[in-house]
GROMACS .gro file of C-alpha atoms in nm:
model
  473
    1MET     CA    1   7.449   9.640  12.879
    2THR     CA    2   7.563   9.570  12.524
    3VAL     CA    3   7.365   9.635  12.208
    4GLN     CA    4   7.466   9.394  11.934
    5LEU     CA    5   7.431   9.503  11.572
    6PHE     CA    6   7.512   9.169  11.412
    7ALA     CA    7   7.612   9.162  11.047
    8PRO     CA    8   7.626   8.823  10.870
    9PRO     CA    9   7.939   8.731  10.676
   10LEU     CA   10   7.990   8.904  10.346
   11SER     CA   11   7.973   8.689  10.038
   12GLY     CA   12   8.158   8.703   9.709
   13GLY     CA   13   8.519   8.765   9.623
   14SER     CA   14   8.790   8.533   9.512
   15LYS     CA   15   8.998   8.337   9.756
   16GLY     CA   16   9.366   8.402   9.763
   17SER     CA   17   9.668   8.301   9.957
   18SER     CA   18   9.659   8.421  10.315
   19VAL     CA   19  10.033   8.386  10.347
   20GLY     CA   20  10.096   8.710  10.160
   21LEU     CA   21   9.827   8.890  10.359
   22PHE     CA   22   9.981   8.806  10.698
   23ASP     CA   23  10.340   8.828  10.578
   24GLY     CA   24  10.516   9.100  10.773
   25VAL     CA   25  10.282   9.097  11.073
   26PRO     CA   26  10.487   9.090  11.396
   27GLU     CA   27  10.495   8.730  11.518
   28ARG     CA   28  10.420   8.827  11.877
   29ASP     CA   29  10.112   9.030  11.781
   30LEU     CA   30   9.985   8.751  11.557
   31THR     CA   31  10.039   8.493  11.832
   32VAL     CA   32   9.842   8.699  12.082
   33LEU     CA   33   9.559   8.740  11.832
   34LEU     CA   34   9.553   8.367  11.751
   35ASP     CA   35   9.551   8.265  12.118
   36ARG     CA   36   9.262   8.498  12.191
   37ALA     CA   37   9.074   8.379  11.882
   38LYS     CA   38   9.120   8.008  11.962
   39ALA     CA   39   9.008   8.063  12.319
   40ALA     CA   40   8.690   8.243  12.215
   41GLY     CA   41   8.630   8.050  11.892
   42VAL     CA   42   8.557   8.380  11.716
   43ILE     CA   43   8.755   8.693  11.625
   44PRO     CA   44   8.613   9.034  11.527
   45LEU     CA   45   8.697   9.132  11.171
   46ASP     CA   46   8.795   9.482  11.280
   47ASP     CA   47   9.065   9.342  11.514
   48VAL     CA   48   9.224   9.154  11.225
   49LEU     CA   49   9.206   9.458  10.994
   50ALA     CA   50   9.365   9.677  11.261
   51LEU     CA   51   9.655   9.431  11.293
   52LEU     CA   52   9.705   9.405  10.917
   53GLY     CA   53   9.667   9.777  10.850
   54VAL     CA   54   9.494   9.715  10.514
   55GLU     CA   55   9.180   9.852  10.355
   56LEU     CA   56   8.866   9.640  10.374
   57THR     CA   57   8.782   9.460  10.049
   58VAL     CA   58   8.594   9.143   9.960
   59ASP     CA   59   8.921   8.966   9.873
   60VAL     CA   60   9.074   9.062  10.207
   61VAL     CA   61   8.772   8.923  10.394
   62GLU     CA   62   8.794   8.594  10.203
   63GLU     CA   63   9.167   8.562  10.272
   64ILE     CA   64   9.110   8.627  10.642
   65ARG     CA   65   8.843   8.355  10.651
   66THR     CA   66   9.075   8.116  10.465
   67PHE     CA   67   9.342   8.177  10.728
   68PHE     CA   68   9.127   8.141  11.042
   69GLU     CA   69   8.857   7.885  10.956
   70PRO     CA   70   9.098   7.585  10.937
   71LEU     CA   71   9.197   7.679  11.293
   72GLY     CA   72   8.836   7.649  11.408
   73VAL     CA   73   8.796   8.026  11.444
   74GLN     CA   74   8.497   8.209  11.301
   75ILE     CA   75   8.520   8.565  11.168
   76SER     CA   76   8.264   8.799  11.323
   77GLU     CA   77   8.165   9.115  11.142
   78ALA     CA   78   7.959   9.225  11.439
   79VAL     CA   79   7.962   9.587  11.546
   80GLU     CA   80   7.903   9.635  11.917
   81LEU     CA   81   7.782   9.945  12.097
   82HIS     CA   82   7.884   9.952  12.462
   83GLU     CA   83   7.784  10.204  12.719
   84GLY     CA   84   8.144  10.315  12.747
   85THR     CA   85   8.171  10.364  12.373
   86PHE     CA   86   8.003  10.701  12.368
   87GLU     CA   87   8.183  10.821  12.678
   88SER     CA   88   8.516  10.748  12.504
   89ILE     CA   89   8.392  10.934  12.199
   90LEU     CA   90   8.313  11.235  12.415
   91ASP     CA   91   8.660  11.222  12.570
   92ALA     CA   92   8.819  11.212  12.225
   93ALA     CA   93   8.616  11.511  12.112
   94VAL     CA   94   8.719  11.731  12.406
   95ALA     CA   95   9.022  11.850  12.210
   96VAL     CA   96   8.796  11.991  11.938
   97GLU     CA   97   8.759  12.368  11.959
   98PRO     CA   98   8.402  12.469  12.055
   99CYS     CA   99   8.335  12.670  11.740
  100ALA     CA  100   8.476  12.405  11.508
  101ALA     CA  101   8.296  12.126  11.694
  102GLU     CA  102   7.965  12.310  11.683
  103THR     CA  103   8.002  12.376  11.311
  104THR     CA  104   8.092  12.014  11.236
  105ALA     CA  105   7.814  11.870  11.452
  106THR     CA  106   7.560  12.103  11.295
  107ALA     CA  107   7.675  12.002  10.948
  108ALA     CA  108   7.659  11.632  11.040
  109ALA     CA  109   7.308  11.666  11.177
  110ALA     CA  110   7.194  11.872  10.880
  111ALA     CA  111   7.338  11.622  10.632
  112VAL     CA  112   7.115  11.342  10.757
  113SER     CA  113   6.797  11.539  10.823
  114ALA     CA  114   6.773  11.760  10.515
  115ALA     CA  115   6.537  11.518  10.342
  116ALA     CA  116   6.294  11.485  10.636
  117SER     CA  117   5.940  11.617  10.598
  118ALA     CA  118   5.646  11.649  10.835
  119ALA     CA  119   5.374  11.547  10.593
  120VAL     CA  120   5.226  11.197  10.611
  121VAL     CA  121   5.081  11.027  10.306
  122ALA     CA  122   4.884  10.713  10.239
  123PRO     CA  123   5.061  10.385  10.155
  124VAL     CA  124   5.271  10.413   9.841
  125GLU     CA  125   5.079  10.170   9.628
  126SER     CA  126   4.735  10.319   9.693
  127ALA     CA  127   4.850  10.681   9.682
  128ALA     CA  128   5.029  10.660   9.350
  129GLY     CA  129   4.838  10.400   9.161
  130LEU     CA  130   5.165  10.301   8.998
  131GLU     CA  131   5.236   9.957   8.863
  132LEU     CA  132   5.534   9.844   9.066
  133PRO     CA  133   5.762   9.542   9.013
  134ASP     CA  134   5.656   9.209   9.159
  135ALA     CA  135   5.938   9.231   9.412
  136LEU     CA  136   5.770   9.533   9.569
  137ALA     CA  137   5.439   9.355   9.613
  138GLU     CA  138   5.584   9.048   9.785
  139GLU     CA  139   5.730   9.012  10.130
  140SER     CA  140   6.096   8.920  10.138
  141ASP     CA  141   6.159   8.549  10.184
  142ASN     CA  142   6.446   8.643  10.411
  143ALA     CA  143   6.251   8.879  10.634
  144ASP     CA  144   6.315   8.651  10.930
  145VAL     CA  145   6.693   8.674  10.880
  146VAL     CA  146   6.708   9.026  11.013
  147ARG     CA  147   6.778   9.186  11.345
  148PRO     CA  148   6.501   9.182  11.608
  149PRO     CA  149   6.353   9.497  11.761
  150ARG     CA  150   6.599   9.676  11.989
  151ARG     CA  151   6.415   9.985  12.103
  152PHE     CA  152   6.587   9.969  12.439
  153ALA     CA  153   6.907  10.089  12.270
  154SER     CA  154   6.768  10.436  12.213
  155GLN     CA  155   6.670  10.460  12.578
  156SER     CA  156   7.019  10.355  12.686
  157MET     CA  157   7.187  10.612  12.465
  158ALA     CA  158   6.947  10.882  12.576
  159ASN     CA  159   7.032  10.805  12.938
  160MET     CA  160   7.403  10.825  12.864
  161ALA     CA  161   7.373  11.182  12.740
  162PRO     CA  162   7.317  11.468  12.986
  163PRO     CA  163   6.977  11.638  13.006
  164LEU     CA  164   6.912  11.870  12.716
  165GLY     CA  165   7.028  12.217  12.801
  166SER     CA  166   7.264  12.105  13.078
  167SER     CA  167   7.565  12.106  12.844
  168SER     CA  168   7.664  12.305  12.540
  169ASP     CA  169   7.888  12.027  12.413
  170PRO     CA  170   7.774  11.966  12.053
  171VAL     CA  171   7.899  11.606  12.065
  172ARG     CA  172   7.674  11.520  12.359
  173MET     CA  173   7.384  11.699  12.194
  174TYR     CA  174   7.437  11.503  11.872
  175LEU     CA  175   7.464  11.166  12.049
  176ARG     CA  176   7.156  11.243  12.253
  177GLU     CA  177   6.964  11.337  11.940
  178ILE     CA  178   7.049  11.021  11.746
  179GLY     CA  179   6.987  10.810  12.057
  180GLN     CA  180   6.622  10.916  12.059
  181VAL     CA  181   6.555  10.745  11.724
  182ASP     CA  182   6.424  10.389  11.755
  183LEU     CA  183   6.612  10.110  11.581
  184LEU     CA  184   6.431   9.933  11.299
  185THR     CA  185   6.308   9.577  11.279
  186GLY     CA  186   6.364   9.362  10.972
  187PRO     CA  187   6.014   9.414  10.827
  188GLN     CA  188   6.045   9.788  10.887
  189GLU     CA  189   6.369   9.797  10.687
  190VAL     CA  190   6.203   9.611  10.401
  191GLU     CA  191   5.904   9.846  10.407
  192LEU     CA  192   6.127  10.153  10.397
  193ALA     CA  193   6.331  10.003  10.114
  194LYS     CA  194   6.010   9.946   9.916
  195ARG     CA  195   5.904  10.306   9.969
  196ILE     CA  196   6.246  10.427   9.860
  197GLU     CA  197   6.233  10.216   9.545
  198ALA     CA  198   5.882  10.338   9.468
  199GLY     CA  199   6.000  10.697   9.509
  200VAL     CA  200   6.289  10.639   9.272
  201LEU     CA  201   6.056  10.486   9.012
  202ALA     CA  202   5.813  10.774   9.049
  203GLU     CA  203   6.090  11.030   9.012
  204ALA     CA  204   6.213  10.854   8.697
  205GLN     CA  205   5.858  10.856   8.560
  206LEU     CA  206   5.830  11.232   8.615
  207ALA     CA  207   6.166  11.285   8.445
  208ASP     CA  208   6.058  11.079   8.143
  209LEU     CA  209   5.735  11.275   8.112
  210ALA     CA  210   5.922  11.605   8.133
  211ALA     CA  211   6.168  11.492   7.865
  212SER     CA  212   5.897  11.372   7.627
  213GLY     CA  213   5.670  11.671   7.682
  214GLU     CA  214   5.371  11.441   7.730
  215ALA     CA  215   5.079  11.593   7.920
  216MET     CA  216   4.955  11.433   8.243
  217ASP     CA  217   4.643  11.477   8.447
  218LEU     CA  218   4.703  11.715   8.738
  219ALA     CA  219   4.565  11.473   8.997
  220GLU     CA  220   4.782  11.191   8.865
  221ARG     CA  221   5.090  11.415   8.873
  222ARG     CA  222   5.023  11.508   9.234
  223LYS     CA  223   4.993  11.141   9.326
  224ILE     CA  224   5.332  11.067   9.171
  225GLN     CA  225   5.486  11.369   9.342
  226ARG     CA  226   5.353  11.242   9.676
  227VAL     CA  227   5.523  10.909   9.611
  228VAL     CA  228   5.850  11.091   9.540
  229ARG     CA  229   5.823  11.285   9.865
  230ASP     CA  230   5.735  10.969  10.054
  231GLY     CA  231   6.047  10.801   9.914
  232GLU     CA  232   6.260  11.091  10.037
  233ARG     CA  233   6.105  11.060  10.383
  234ALA     CA  234   6.177  10.687  10.381
  235LYS     CA  235   6.542  10.762  10.298
  236ALA     CA  236   6.560  11.002  10.593
  237GLU     CA  237   6.401  10.748  10.829
  238LEU     CA  238   6.635  10.467  10.726
  239THR     CA  239   6.934  10.700  10.753
  240GLN     CA  240   6.846  10.841  11.094
  241ALA     CA  241   6.775  10.496  11.237
  242ASN     CA  242   7.130  10.384  11.153
  243LEU     CA  243   7.329  10.687  11.266
  244ARG     CA  244   7.453  10.493  11.568
  245LEU     CA  245   7.611  10.240  11.335
  246VAL     CA  246   7.817  10.526  11.189
  247VAL     CA  247   7.932  10.634  11.535
  248SER     CA  248   8.035  10.280  11.632
  249ILE     CA  249   8.245  10.245  11.316
  250ALA     CA  250   8.390  10.598  11.318
  251LYS     CA  251   8.526  10.567  11.672
  252ARG     CA  252   8.752  10.282  11.559
  253TYR     CA  253   8.946  10.528  11.341
  254LEU     CA  254   9.031  10.782  11.612
  255GLY     CA  255   9.391  10.900  11.619
  256ARG     CA  256   9.445  10.879  11.243
  257GLY     CA  257   9.440  11.251  11.168
  258LEU     CA  258   9.069  11.343  11.179
  259GLN     CA  259   8.853  11.453  11.470
  260ILE     CA  260   8.565  11.231  11.578
  261LEU     CA  261   8.301  11.468  11.441
  262ASP     CA  262   8.471  11.474  11.101
  263LEU     CA  263   8.481  11.094  11.099
  264ILE     CA  264   8.111  11.080  11.186
  265GLN     CA  265   8.025  11.329  10.915
  266GLU     CA  266   8.215  11.133  10.649
  267GLY     CA  267   8.056  10.811  10.773
  268ASN     CA  268   7.712  10.971  10.744
  269LEU     CA  269   7.784  11.045  10.378
  270GLY     CA  270   7.868  10.677  10.326
  271LEU     CA  271   7.548  10.580  10.509
  272MET     CA  272   7.338  10.797  10.279
  273ARG     CA  273   7.509  10.638   9.979
  274ALA     CA  274   7.421  10.294  10.119
  275VAL     CA  275   7.058  10.399  10.162
  276GLU     CA  276   7.043  10.499   9.796
  277LYS     CA  277   7.195  10.173   9.667
  278PHE     CA  278   7.050   9.918   9.913
  279ASP     CA  279   6.872   9.625   9.747
  280TYR     CA  280   6.647   9.452  10.000
  281THR     CA  281   6.572   9.166   9.759
  282LYS     CA  282   6.921   9.021   9.817
  283GLY     CA  283   6.815   8.910  10.163
  284PHE     CA  284   7.091   9.083  10.360
  285LYS     CA  285   7.037   9.314  10.651
  286PHE     CA  286   7.086   9.681  10.585
  287SER     CA  287   7.359   9.706  10.850
  288THR     CA  288   7.570   9.451  10.660
  289TYR     CA  289   7.552   9.653  10.342
  290ALA     CA  290   7.584   9.994  10.510
  291THR     CA  291   7.893   9.893  10.709
  292TRP     CA  292   8.083   9.847  10.386
  293TRP     CA  293   7.995  10.194  10.255
  294ILE     CA  294   8.056  10.365  10.590
  295ARG     CA  295   8.402  10.212  10.623
  296GLN     CA  296   8.484  10.303  10.265
  297ALA     CA  297   8.381  10.666  10.320
  298VAL     CA  298   8.574  10.698  10.647
  299THR     CA  299   8.896  10.537  10.520
  300ARG     CA  300   8.887  10.740  10.199
  301ALA     CA  301   8.837  11.061  10.399
  302ILE     CA  302   9.136  10.977  10.617
  303ALA     CA  303   9.351  10.917  10.309
  304ASP     CA  304   9.234  11.241  10.145
  305GLN     CA  305   9.207  11.481  10.438
  306ALA     CA  306   9.417  11.361  10.731
  307ARG     CA  307   9.745  11.500  10.596
  308THR     CA  308   9.848  11.850  10.497
  309ILE     CA  309   9.978  11.706  10.171
  310ARG     CA  310   9.746  11.442  10.028
  311ILE     CA  311   9.895  11.098   9.971
  312PRO     CA  312   9.730  10.863   9.717
  313VAL     CA  313   9.550  10.560   9.856
  314HIS     CA  314   9.789  10.312   9.693
  315MET     CA  315  10.083  10.495   9.850
  316VAL     CA  316   9.915  10.480  10.192
  317GLU     CA  317   9.893  10.102  10.152
  318SER     CA  318  10.264  10.089  10.065
  319MET     CA  319  10.344  10.300  10.372
  320ASN     CA  320  10.145  10.065  10.595
  321LYS     CA  321  10.329   9.765  10.450
  322VAL     CA  322  10.673   9.922  10.503
  323HIS     CA  323  10.591  10.032  10.859
  324ARG     CA  324  10.455   9.685  10.942
  325HIS     CA  325  10.780   9.518  10.829
  326GLN     CA  326  10.980   9.788  11.006
  327ARG     CA  327  10.809   9.708  11.337
  328GLN     CA  328  10.862   9.335  11.284
  329LEU     CA  329  11.235   9.382  11.217
  330MET     CA  330  11.265   9.607  11.521
  331GLN     CA  331  11.126   9.327  11.739
  332GLU     CA  332  11.349   9.064  11.580
  333LEU     CA  333  11.673   9.267  11.580
  334GLU     CA  334  11.600   9.465  11.899
  335ARG     CA  335  11.728   9.777  11.725
  336GLU     CA  336  11.624  10.020  11.454
  337PRO     CA  337  11.651   9.838  11.117
  338THR     CA  338  11.846   9.995  10.833
  339ILE     CA  339  11.696  10.097  10.500
  340ASP     CA  340  11.864   9.801  10.326
  341GLU     CA  341  11.721   9.553  10.579
  342ILE     CA  342  11.370   9.691  10.537
  343ALA     CA  343  11.405   9.687  10.158
  344ALA     CA  344  11.514   9.322  10.160
  345LYS     CA  345  11.218   9.229  10.380
  346VAL     CA  346  10.961   9.422  10.175
  347GLY     CA  347  11.109   9.333   9.837
  348LEU     CA  348  11.151   9.692   9.717
  349PRO     CA  349  11.461   9.891   9.615
  350PRO     CA  350  11.624  10.081   9.905
  351SER     CA  351  11.566  10.412   9.728
  352ARG     CA  352  11.194  10.334   9.706
  353VAL     CA  353  11.176  10.244  10.077
  354ARG     CA  354  11.360  10.564  10.166
  355ASP     CA  355  11.109  10.769   9.965
  356ILE     CA  356  10.814  10.593  10.130
  357LEU     CA  357  10.951  10.664  10.478
  358LEU     CA  358  11.007  11.029  10.389
  359ILE     CA  359  10.656  11.062  10.250
  360GLY     CA  360  10.514  10.925  10.573
  361GLN     CA  361  10.666  11.203  10.783
  362ASP     CA  362  10.433  11.479  10.897
  363PRO     CA  363  10.521  11.833  10.784
  364LEU     CA  364  10.616  12.092  11.044
  365SER     CA  365  10.508  12.453  11.040
  366LEU     CA  366  10.788  12.711  11.034
  367ASP     CA  367  10.565  12.924  11.256
  368SER     CA  368  10.555  12.661  11.531
  369PRO     CA  369  10.654  12.813  11.868
  370VAL     CA  370  10.979  12.688  12.022
  371GLY     CA  371  11.101  12.702  12.380
  372GLU     CA  372  10.939  12.692  12.719
  373GLU     CA  373  10.807  13.045  12.685
  374GLU     CA  374  10.722  12.991  12.317
  375ASP     CA  375  10.868  13.329  12.230
  376SER     CA  376  11.054  13.203  11.921
  377MET     CA  377  10.952  13.038  11.597
  378LEU     CA  378  11.101  12.727  11.437
  379ALA     CA  379  11.197  12.933  11.132
  380ASP     CA  380  11.433  13.140  11.349
  381PHE     CA  381  11.661  12.836  11.394
  382ILE     CA  382  11.668  12.709  11.033
  383GLU     CA  383  11.951  12.825  10.809
  384ASP     CA  384  11.862  12.967  10.470
  385SER     CA  385  12.124  12.805  10.247
  386ARG     CA  386  12.026  13.028   9.954
  387ALA     CA  387  12.093  13.352  10.141
  388ILE     CA  388  12.425  13.530  10.075
  389ALA     CA  389  12.630  13.632  10.376
  390PRO     CA  390  12.654  14.012  10.415
  391ALA     CA  391  13.036  14.004  10.391
  392ASP     CA  392  13.026  13.800  10.069
  393ALA     CA  393  12.765  14.030   9.919
  394ALA     CA  394  12.975  14.337   9.997
  395ALA     CA  395  13.292  14.176   9.856
  396LYS     CA  396  13.111  14.079   9.537
  397GLN     CA  397  12.982  14.431   9.489
  398MET     CA  398  13.327  14.583   9.542
  399LEU     CA  399  13.482  14.330   9.300
  400GLY     CA  400  13.234  14.433   9.034
  401GLN     CA  401  13.321  14.797   9.086
  402ALA     CA  402  13.696  14.728   9.062
  403LEU     CA  403  13.647  14.522   8.745
  404TYR     CA  404  13.442  14.803   8.592
  405GLU     CA  405  13.720  15.055   8.666
  406ALA     CA  406  13.983  14.825   8.512
  407LEU     CA  407  13.780  14.781   8.192
  408GLU     CA  408  13.730  15.155   8.161
  409GLU     CA  409  14.103  15.190   8.087
  410LEU     CA  410  14.057  14.985   7.766
  411ASN     CA  411  13.931  15.116   7.434
  412PRO     CA  412  13.559  15.051   7.354
  413ARG     CA  413  13.622  14.756   7.120
  414GLU     CA  414  13.855  14.577   7.360
  415ARG     CA  415  13.617  14.640   7.649
  416GLN     CA  416  13.320  14.499   7.453
  417VAL     CA  417  13.513  14.191   7.338
  418VAL     CA  418  13.605  14.103   7.698
  419ARG     CA  419  13.248  14.155   7.818
  420MET     CA  420  13.104  13.931   7.545
  421ARG     CA  421  13.369  13.658   7.573
  422PHE     CA  422  13.331  13.623   7.953
  423GLY     CA  423  12.957  13.699   7.981
  424LEU     CA  424  13.001  14.005   8.203
  425GLU     CA  425  12.679  14.161   8.073
  426ASP     CA  426  12.421  13.882   8.065
  427GLY     CA  427  12.605  13.587   8.222
  428GLN     CA  428  12.630  13.403   7.887
  429ALA     CA  429  12.985  13.366   7.750
  430LYS     CA  430  13.004  13.382   7.368
  431THR     CA  431  13.236  13.194   7.134
  432LEU     CA  432  13.502  13.357   6.917
  433GLU     CA  433  13.284  13.301   6.611
  434GLU     CA  434  12.979  13.466   6.772
  435VAL     CA  435  13.182  13.771   6.877
  436GLY     CA  436  13.339  13.787   6.532
  437ARG     CA  437  12.998  13.799   6.366
  438GLU     CA  438  12.902  14.080   6.604
  439PHE     CA  439  13.202  14.291   6.496
  440GLY     CA  440  13.213  14.171   6.134
  441VAL     CA  441  13.562  14.017   6.159
  442THR     CA  442  13.706  13.667   6.166
  443ARG     CA  443  13.731  13.454   6.477
  444GLU     CA  444  14.111  13.472   6.453
  445ARG     CA  445  14.099  13.849   6.474
  446ILE     CA  446  13.881  13.830   6.784
  447ARG     CA  447  14.130  13.587   6.940
  448GLN     CA  448  14.412  13.834   6.878
  449ILE     CA  449  14.215  14.120   7.031
  450GLU     CA  450  14.129  13.907   7.334
  451SER     CA  451  14.490  13.801   7.387
  452LYS     CA  452  14.613  14.159   7.361
  453THR     CA  453  14.345  14.287   7.599
  454LEU     CA  454  14.414  14.024   7.865
  455ALA     CA  455  14.783  14.111   7.850
  456LYS     CA  456  14.693  14.471   7.928
  457LEU     CA  457  14.475  14.366   8.221
  458ARG     CA  458  14.758  14.153   8.364
  459HIS     CA  459  14.974  14.458   8.404
  460PRO     CA  460  15.047  14.505   8.776
  461HIS     CA  461  14.899  14.853   8.763
  462ARG     CA  462  14.557  14.710   8.679
  463SER     CA  463  14.570  14.353   8.815
  464GLN     CA  464  14.679  14.437   9.168
  465LYS     CA  465  14.336  14.571   9.262
  466LEU     CA  466  14.168  14.251   9.136
  467ARG     CA  467  14.413  14.012   9.308
  468ASP     CA  468  14.304  14.144   9.646
  469TYR     CA  469  13.954  14.005   9.584
  470LEU     CA  470  14.088  13.666   9.476
  471ASP     CA  471  14.221  13.623   9.830
  472VAL     CA  472  13.868  13.687   9.961
  473GLU     CA  473  13.727  13.414   9.739
   0.00000   0.00000   0.00000
């Protein structure tokens, strides 16, 4: 059995050239996609996005339509929930540690149920006595362009999950919990949206009264507060009824660096954002609008959290473009393409392509175990190029001692001139003029002292000890 959550085509956006969008897509993959699309007469939008490796935007959707519609292929933005979908999600979540999975599932459930309340109030209009906009008092003209009741979906999902208490798997518990919530009909979505809007208006009215300091009758204030609470409950109902939409979208992004529960949690945040900004007067179904926000939240979370070192979103797009052309060249040349070949195909400098490929590499931990018995760490096999070899360190120390003994045979002024001229004290060699100012003599006099001192040091009696260390160097 398949539960279809159909979303009508998105509108808006400017049309652009589809040539640039599909440029770089491997010809074989594109041919397979086109053959399948022509045979069925329709192609899922997610399949095209997965092939392109781009982020979903209005312009991208319009370019995809421009490419496929002349071929007699319609673009479907449908999101399907199959019985096997949730089993695959459970398999993907097996790798999650129990403690981490339980924490994430608890957080995901708490994020969407925090606004729920047990109290039941009268209809918004009669309870508050507020004067609402005309749009709230009228039924939507597009109420019939919404999804029909699909209460059987909750029963199917509940049957897929094991009996409560038979498993401690937090993923199964979460899927079972959201599967017990009935899906909404079109009129129910409109009614909830009206209650949400009324709650927002009531909350704004209370804020205005608090800012102005104007007094209000206690009974009237309580009515408005009830409307605010009713709006919060409507938000929770609309959110909980669409949690399965989040799961169906999140599972498409498995294997991109985040666990399934993290993807669901981020998608739930996007769903709650969609609930807050949904405008039922536009005539679109809530699932159409929410899908956009859920995808945006999930893809942004992957870009921000999937890597140890965060990569900006625009750089992720550049990486996808380079990797797409790299795969295409590999198929054409039947070998690994060079940096120059990729750069010519992408239209970027080779140095830029090299940097993009390096950025795309995953970092390795120096503490990673190595070997069959895993008794060694990766750091044990990496050379520290900054470390000084013990023999070199000992030779350097002995050279310093020999140089010190040779300088001790000079008089104090000669010894100080040599130290300042060659930077033996602080590593900074000084000019003749700087040394002359230090001693209060001319630079010519310092040159004479230096020449005389070096002649003394070249005497075999003193220089022989130092020549031995030159052989070491």
